[in-house]
Short mmCIF file of C-alpha atoms in Angstrom, two decimals:
data_model
loop_
_atom_site.label_atom_id
_atom_site.label_comp_id
_atom_site.label_asym_id
_atom_site.label_seq_id
_atom_site.Cartn_x
_atom_site.Cartn_y
_atom_site.Cartn_z
CA MET A 1 -133.70 -125.71 -3.69
CA PHE A 2 -131.25 -127.44 -5.89
CA MET A 3 -129.25 -125.75 -8.33
CA THR A 4 -131.13 -126.94 -11.61
CA TYR A 5 -129.21 -129.16 -14.35
CA ARG A 6 -129.31 -126.23 -16.69
CA THR A 7 -127.93 -123.80 -14.26
CA ARG A 8 -125.05 -126.16 -13.34
CA MET A 9 -124.17 -126.90 -17.20
CA HIS A 10 -124.51 -123.00 -17.95
CA THR A 11 -121.68 -122.38 -15.31
CA ARG A 12 -119.59 -125.11 -16.44
CA PHE A 13 -120.00 -124.08 -20.24
CA SER A 14 -118.92 -120.72 -19.15
CA VAL A 15 -115.71 -122.05 -17.79
CA LEU A 16 -115.04 -124.13 -20.90
CA ALA A 17 -115.60 -121.31 -23.27
CA SER A 18 -112.77 -119.38 -21.44
CA VAL A 19 -110.62 -122.29 -21.43
CA CYS A 20 -111.03 -122.59 -25.14
CA ALA A 21 -110.22 -119.05 -25.82
CA VAL A 22 -106.84 -119.43 -24.59
CA VAL A 23 -106.40 -122.91 -25.67
CA LEU A 24 -107.21 -123.14 -29.32
CA VAL A 25 -106.29 -126.59 -29.70
CA GLY A 26 -108.12 -129.85 -28.51
CA CYS A 27 -111.44 -128.21 -27.25
CA LYS A 28 -114.72 -129.95 -28.81
CA PRO A 29 -117.20 -127.52 -30.06
CA ALA A 30 -119.68 -126.46 -27.47
CA SER A 31 -122.64 -127.78 -29.21
CA GLN A 32 -121.42 -131.31 -29.09
CA ASP A 33 -120.52 -131.29 -25.37
CA THR A 34 -123.88 -129.81 -24.67
CA ASP A 35 -125.74 -132.28 -26.67
CA LYS A 36 -123.70 -135.41 -25.24
CA ARG A 37 -124.52 -133.59 -21.34
CA LEU A 38 -127.88 -133.30 -22.12
CA ALA A 39 -128.45 -136.80 -23.63
CA ASP A 40 -126.78 -138.03 -20.37
CA TYR A 41 -129.30 -136.22 -18.14
CA GLN A 42 -131.99 -137.38 -19.84
CA ALA A 43 -130.94 -140.93 -19.70
CA ARG A 44 -130.58 -140.95 -16.18
CA LEU A 45 -133.56 -138.95 -15.31
CA GLN A 46 -135.52 -141.92 -17.56
CA ALA A 47 -133.54 -144.43 -15.48
CA CYS A 48 -134.94 -142.47 -12.45
CA VAL A 49 -138.53 -142.34 -13.43
CA ASP A 50 -138.53 -145.95 -14.68
CA SER A 51 -137.15 -147.33 -10.82
CA MET A 52 -140.32 -145.57 -9.42
CA GLU A 53 -142.88 -147.53 -11.42
CA ASN A 54 -145.24 -149.53 -9.32
CA LYS A 55 -143.95 -147.95 -6.23
CA THR A 56 -146.34 -145.75 -3.85
CA ARG A 57 -143.87 -144.15 -1.46
CA ILE A 58 -141.42 -141.91 -3.91
CA PRO A 59 -138.56 -140.32 -2.28
CA ILE A 60 -138.80 -136.19 -2.19
CA MET A 61 -135.50 -134.59 -3.85
CA GLY A 62 -133.86 -133.40 -0.35
CA GLY A 63 -135.73 -135.77 1.98
CA GLY A 64 -139.10 -137.19 2.62
CA GLU A 65 -141.41 -139.28 0.56
CA ILE A 66 -144.84 -138.68 -1.16
CA ASP A 67 -147.39 -141.25 -0.83
CA THR A 68 -148.78 -141.70 -4.50
CA SER A 69 -151.62 -144.27 -3.29
CA ARG A 70 -153.53 -141.35 -2.52
CA PHE A 71 -153.24 -139.50 -5.62
CA ALA A 72 -154.63 -140.33 -9.37
CA PHE A 73 -150.97 -140.80 -10.61
CA ASN A 74 -148.11 -143.15 -10.11
CA VAL A 75 -145.06 -141.17 -10.27
CA PRO A 76 -145.00 -137.10 -9.96
CA HIS A 77 -142.30 -134.74 -11.35
CA MET A 78 -138.88 -136.44 -10.84
CA ASN A 79 -135.34 -134.89 -10.94
CA VAL A 80 -131.90 -136.38 -10.52
CA THR A 81 -128.88 -134.85 -9.56
CA ASP A 82 -124.92 -135.30 -11.11
CA GLU A 83 -124.52 -137.23 -7.77
CA GLY A 84 -127.45 -139.73 -8.63
CA GLU A 85 -129.90 -138.69 -6.05
CA CYS A 86 -133.42 -139.21 -7.51
CA GLY A 87 -136.19 -137.72 -6.16
CA ALA A 88 -139.57 -136.07 -6.71
CA VAL A 89 -139.89 -132.60 -6.95
CA GLY A 90 -143.36 -131.61 -7.46
CA PHE A 91 -146.64 -133.03 -9.01
CA GLU A 92 -149.86 -132.01 -10.77
CA ALA A 93 -153.24 -133.24 -9.56
CA GLU A 94 -157.02 -132.91 -9.70
CA PHE A 95 -159.65 -133.17 -6.65
CA TYR A 96 -162.87 -132.58 -5.80
CA TRP A 97 -164.34 -131.15 -2.73
CA THR A 98 -167.54 -132.60 -2.16
CA GLY A 99 -168.76 -130.42 0.45
CA GLU A 100 -167.63 -132.74 3.25
CA LYS A 101 -164.27 -134.25 2.15
CA ILE A 102 -161.49 -134.28 -0.73
CA VAL A 103 -161.63 -136.78 -3.31
CA PRO A 104 -159.10 -137.34 -5.87
CA ASN A 105 -160.35 -137.02 -9.49
CA ALA A 106 -160.08 -140.74 -10.61
CA PRO A 107 -162.84 -143.53 -10.86
CA LYS A 108 -160.83 -145.81 -8.19
CA PHE A 109 -161.44 -143.22 -5.64
CA THR A 110 -165.01 -141.69 -6.70
CA SER A 111 -166.49 -144.78 -7.73
CA LEU A 112 -168.05 -142.87 -10.47
CA HIS A 113 -167.97 -142.36 -14.24
CA PRO A 114 -166.76 -139.07 -15.26
CA THR A 115 -170.12 -137.90 -16.42
CA GLN A 116 -171.75 -139.27 -13.10
CA ILE A 117 -169.96 -136.50 -10.84
CA PRO A 118 -172.51 -134.57 -8.91
CA PRO A 119 -172.86 -130.79 -10.21
CA GLU A 120 -172.32 -129.72 -6.55
CA TRP A 121 -168.61 -131.19 -6.51
CA ARG A 122 -165.94 -128.61 -6.66
CA ARG A 123 -163.17 -128.98 -8.94
CA LEU A 124 -159.67 -128.12 -7.41
CA GLY A 125 -156.49 -128.26 -10.04
CA VAL A 126 -153.36 -128.59 -8.26
CA GLY A 127 -149.81 -127.60 -9.41
CA ALA A 128 -147.44 -128.26 -6.45
CA SER A 129 -143.68 -127.65 -5.82
CA LEU A 130 -141.85 -130.04 -3.08
CA GLY A 131 -139.67 -128.34 -0.75
CA ASN A 132 -135.77 -129.57 0.00
CA ARG A 133 -136.15 -130.74 3.49
CA ARG A 134 -132.41 -131.30 3.56
CA LEU A 135 -131.47 -127.85 2.21
CA GLY A 136 -133.75 -126.48 5.09
CA ASN A 137 -132.20 -127.89 7.72
CA GLN A 138 -128.65 -126.94 6.52
CA CYS A 139 -129.63 -123.52 6.02
CA LYS A 140 -130.86 -123.62 9.90
CA GLU A 141 -127.31 -125.21 11.07
CA GLN A 142 -125.23 -122.92 9.07
CA PHE A 143 -126.79 -120.04 6.76
CA ASP A 144 -124.92 -120.04 3.06
CA PRO A 145 -126.29 -116.74 1.13
CA GLN A 146 -125.20 -118.74 -1.76
CA LYS A 147 -127.70 -121.58 -1.47
CA CYS A 148 -130.27 -120.31 1.12
CA PRO A 149 -133.07 -117.93 1.14
CA ASP A 150 -132.73 -114.64 3.21
CA PRO A 151 -134.41 -115.20 6.46
CA ASN A 152 -135.33 -111.86 6.82
CA ARG A 153 -137.20 -111.57 3.28
CA LYS A 154 -140.76 -111.07 3.89
CA PRO A 155 -142.75 -112.58 0.88
CA SER A 156 -144.92 -109.85 -0.82
CA GLY A 157 -148.65 -110.06 0.30
CA PRO A 158 -151.80 -107.77 0.64
CA PRO A 159 -151.82 -105.58 3.90
CA PRO A 160 -153.60 -107.52 6.94
CA THR A 161 -156.00 -104.76 7.45
CA TRP A 162 -158.06 -102.36 4.91
CA PRO A 163 -160.43 -99.10 5.39
CA GLU A 164 -163.67 -100.53 6.15
CA ASN A 165 -165.43 -97.73 3.80
CA LEU A 166 -163.61 -99.56 0.95
CA THR A 167 -164.05 -102.99 2.10
CA VAL A 168 -167.10 -105.57 0.32
CA ARG A 169 -168.49 -108.62 1.73
CA PRO A 170 -170.42 -110.07 -1.02
CA LYS A 171 -173.30 -111.85 0.71
CA ALA A 172 -173.18 -114.81 -1.70
CA TYR A 173 -169.84 -115.60 -0.54
CA PRO A 174 -168.96 -115.74 3.35
CA GLY A 175 -165.72 -115.64 4.35
CA LEU A 176 -164.50 -113.56 1.36
CA GLU A 177 -163.70 -109.72 1.24
CA MET A 178 -163.35 -107.25 -1.86
CA ARG A 179 -160.98 -104.31 -1.48
CA LEU A 180 -161.74 -101.42 -3.40
CA GLN A 181 -159.17 -98.76 -4.19
CA PRO A 182 -159.68 -95.20 -3.12
CA VAL A 183 -159.48 -94.49 -6.92
CA ARG A 184 -161.23 -97.15 -8.84
CA ASP A 185 -159.45 -98.25 -12.03
CA PRO A 186 -161.86 -97.63 -14.97
CA ARG A 187 -160.46 -100.68 -17.21
CA PRO A 188 -161.56 -104.11 -16.90
CA THR A 189 -159.67 -106.14 -14.53
CA GLY A 190 -160.18 -109.59 -12.64
CA VAL A 191 -161.35 -109.38 -8.89
CA THR A 192 -159.44 -110.43 -5.85
CA PHE A 193 -161.10 -112.24 -2.85
CA PHE A 194 -159.44 -112.01 0.30
CA MET A 195 -159.70 -114.92 2.64
CA THR A 196 -159.46 -112.76 5.76
CA ASP A 197 -160.58 -115.52 8.28
CA TRP A 198 -157.69 -117.74 6.90
CA PRO A 199 -154.36 -116.20 7.11
CA ARG A 200 -151.00 -117.01 5.62
CA ARG A 201 -148.34 -118.35 7.71
CA ASP A 202 -147.65 -115.31 9.26
CA GLY A 203 -150.88 -115.16 11.02
CA VAL A 204 -152.02 -111.67 9.50
CA THR A 205 -151.76 -111.77 5.67
CA PRO A 206 -155.02 -112.68 3.95
CA ARG A 207 -154.68 -115.30 1.68
CA THR A 208 -156.13 -114.51 -1.81
CA VAL A 209 -158.20 -116.20 -4.77
CA ILE A 210 -158.30 -114.17 -7.91
CA CYS A 211 -160.72 -114.79 -10.56
CA SER A 212 -161.62 -113.65 -14.08
CA PRO A 213 -165.07 -112.81 -14.69
CA HIS A 214 -166.67 -111.89 -18.33
CA GLU A 215 -166.61 -108.11 -17.99
CA VAL A 216 -169.68 -108.30 -20.46
CA ASP A 217 -171.80 -110.05 -17.86
CA PHE A 218 -170.05 -108.84 -14.79
CA PRO A 219 -168.52 -105.50 -14.92
CA ILE A 220 -166.63 -105.35 -11.49
CA HIS A 221 -165.25 -102.07 -12.30
CA LYS A 222 -168.37 -100.06 -12.67
CA MET A 223 -170.44 -101.91 -9.89
CA THR A 224 -171.30 -99.82 -6.86
CA ILE A 225 -170.73 -100.95 -3.43
CA ALA A 226 -174.10 -102.04 -2.75
CA GLU A 227 -174.14 -104.03 -6.32
CA LEU A 228 -170.77 -105.89 -5.11
CA GLU A 229 -172.52 -107.03 -2.06
CA GLN A 230 -174.89 -108.75 -4.24
CA LEU A 231 -172.45 -110.21 -6.44
CA ASP A 232 -173.12 -113.72 -7.37
CA PHE A 233 -171.43 -115.61 -10.26
CA GLY A 234 -174.29 -118.38 -9.98
CA LYS A 235 -173.56 -121.74 -11.43
CA ARG A 236 -171.12 -120.27 -13.82
CA THR A 237 -167.42 -121.99 -13.96
CA LEU A 238 -165.26 -118.92 -14.72
CA PRO A 239 -161.60 -119.09 -13.83
CA CYS A 240 -160.13 -118.77 -10.51
CA ASP A 241 -156.41 -119.28 -9.30
CA VAL A 242 -155.00 -119.13 -6.02
CA GLY A 243 -151.48 -118.50 -6.10
CA TYR A 244 -148.25 -120.16 -4.40
CA GLY A 245 -148.19 -117.36 -1.81
CA SER A 246 -151.75 -118.34 -0.53
CA PHE A 247 -151.72 -121.93 -0.61
CA ASP A 248 -149.05 -124.23 1.22
CA PHE A 249 -149.05 -127.72 2.83
CA LYS A 250 -146.41 -129.84 4.65
CA GLY A 251 -143.37 -129.94 2.73
CA GLY A 252 -144.55 -127.75 -0.29
CA GLY A 253 -146.46 -125.01 -1.68
CA ALA A 254 -149.07 -125.04 -4.71
CA ARG A 255 -151.14 -123.11 -7.30
CA ILE A 256 -154.73 -124.18 -7.45
CA SER A 257 -156.92 -123.81 -10.21
CA THR A 258 -160.78 -123.60 -9.68
CA GLY A 259 -163.87 -122.08 -10.63
CA THR A 260 -166.15 -119.22 -9.47
CA GLU A 261 -168.63 -121.83 -8.59
CA ALA A 262 -166.39 -122.88 -5.50
CA LEU A 263 -166.31 -119.44 -3.93
CA ARG A 264 -169.27 -120.34 -1.54
CA ASP A 265 -167.12 -122.51 0.19
CA ILE A 266 -163.78 -121.89 -1.11
CA VAL A 267 -162.06 -121.62 2.55
CA PRO A 268 -163.32 -125.00 3.84
CA ALA A 269 -162.24 -126.69 0.69
CA LEU A 270 -158.81 -125.24 0.72
CA LYS A 271 -158.35 -126.26 3.99
CA ALA A 272 -159.47 -129.51 3.43
CA LEU A 273 -157.07 -130.00 0.56
CA GLN A 274 -154.12 -128.67 2.68
CA GLN A 275 -154.83 -131.23 5.15
CA TYR A 276 -154.84 -133.87 2.74
CA LEU A 277 -151.92 -133.02 0.90
CA SER A 278 -149.93 -132.62 4.06
CA ASP A 279 -151.18 -136.31 4.72
CA SER A 280 -149.44 -137.55 1.75
CA ILE A 281 -146.10 -136.23 2.57
CA ILE A 282 -144.15 -138.57 4.75
CA LYS A 283 -141.02 -137.11 6.41
CA GLU A 284 -138.89 -139.13 8.48
CA ASP A 285 -136.09 -138.02 10.91
#
């Protein structure tokens, strides 16, 4: 990824401070220089954002484009480099899973007033980060440890398999598993569901969705295996999150926020969302 503006400025300011320590005459106060650089960056960033108004194909920082006609926003999160490159680095959006397809949360896509949204539609909030295609290609051609991620580093994640006697498959949530520890934690905690039928990119590590049920109504840490098999949150909308490591699409990754009411068909919903976001990223060779 690009070095952020703040990181670049921190490095330059450290050098400037060293020079001022040796040459005590002619150096401006660091705060004045910082304010000027920050103001300059903010002006360039605003110009970058303004230049994208009314465009439906917006460049991604580091290569490619995002088709904003498929979203309920015009301009995603933008950044601008010192060299003048202006591009998107991420976006936030909200969608519905209708049970058949993904629909952006906006009347122009749903053809419905917000109060008319069917209760069976599942909300999927997306907080996405877009990848730097140019840097990725450079790292493939010539690896630079100062810029490129370690290709041998394996991202942390749950083991691909778990002892059968410690695995629970809630009947209400097909395709999801719960994994118990040999020694149960007596403290109230959230519950992690494992999507074993839809592994991550490595093909073996399960994706996960973590939910935070009300402990008064659902004391997960006290439930027996038989009780966990019958676990059903019903129509309650209790918060659930799918982390960056468990959701990716062409050109980026995202954190997905939803609710327990979406657990019954969370895997097909996420697969459809992954395809929708991937189709929204245009990568030109």
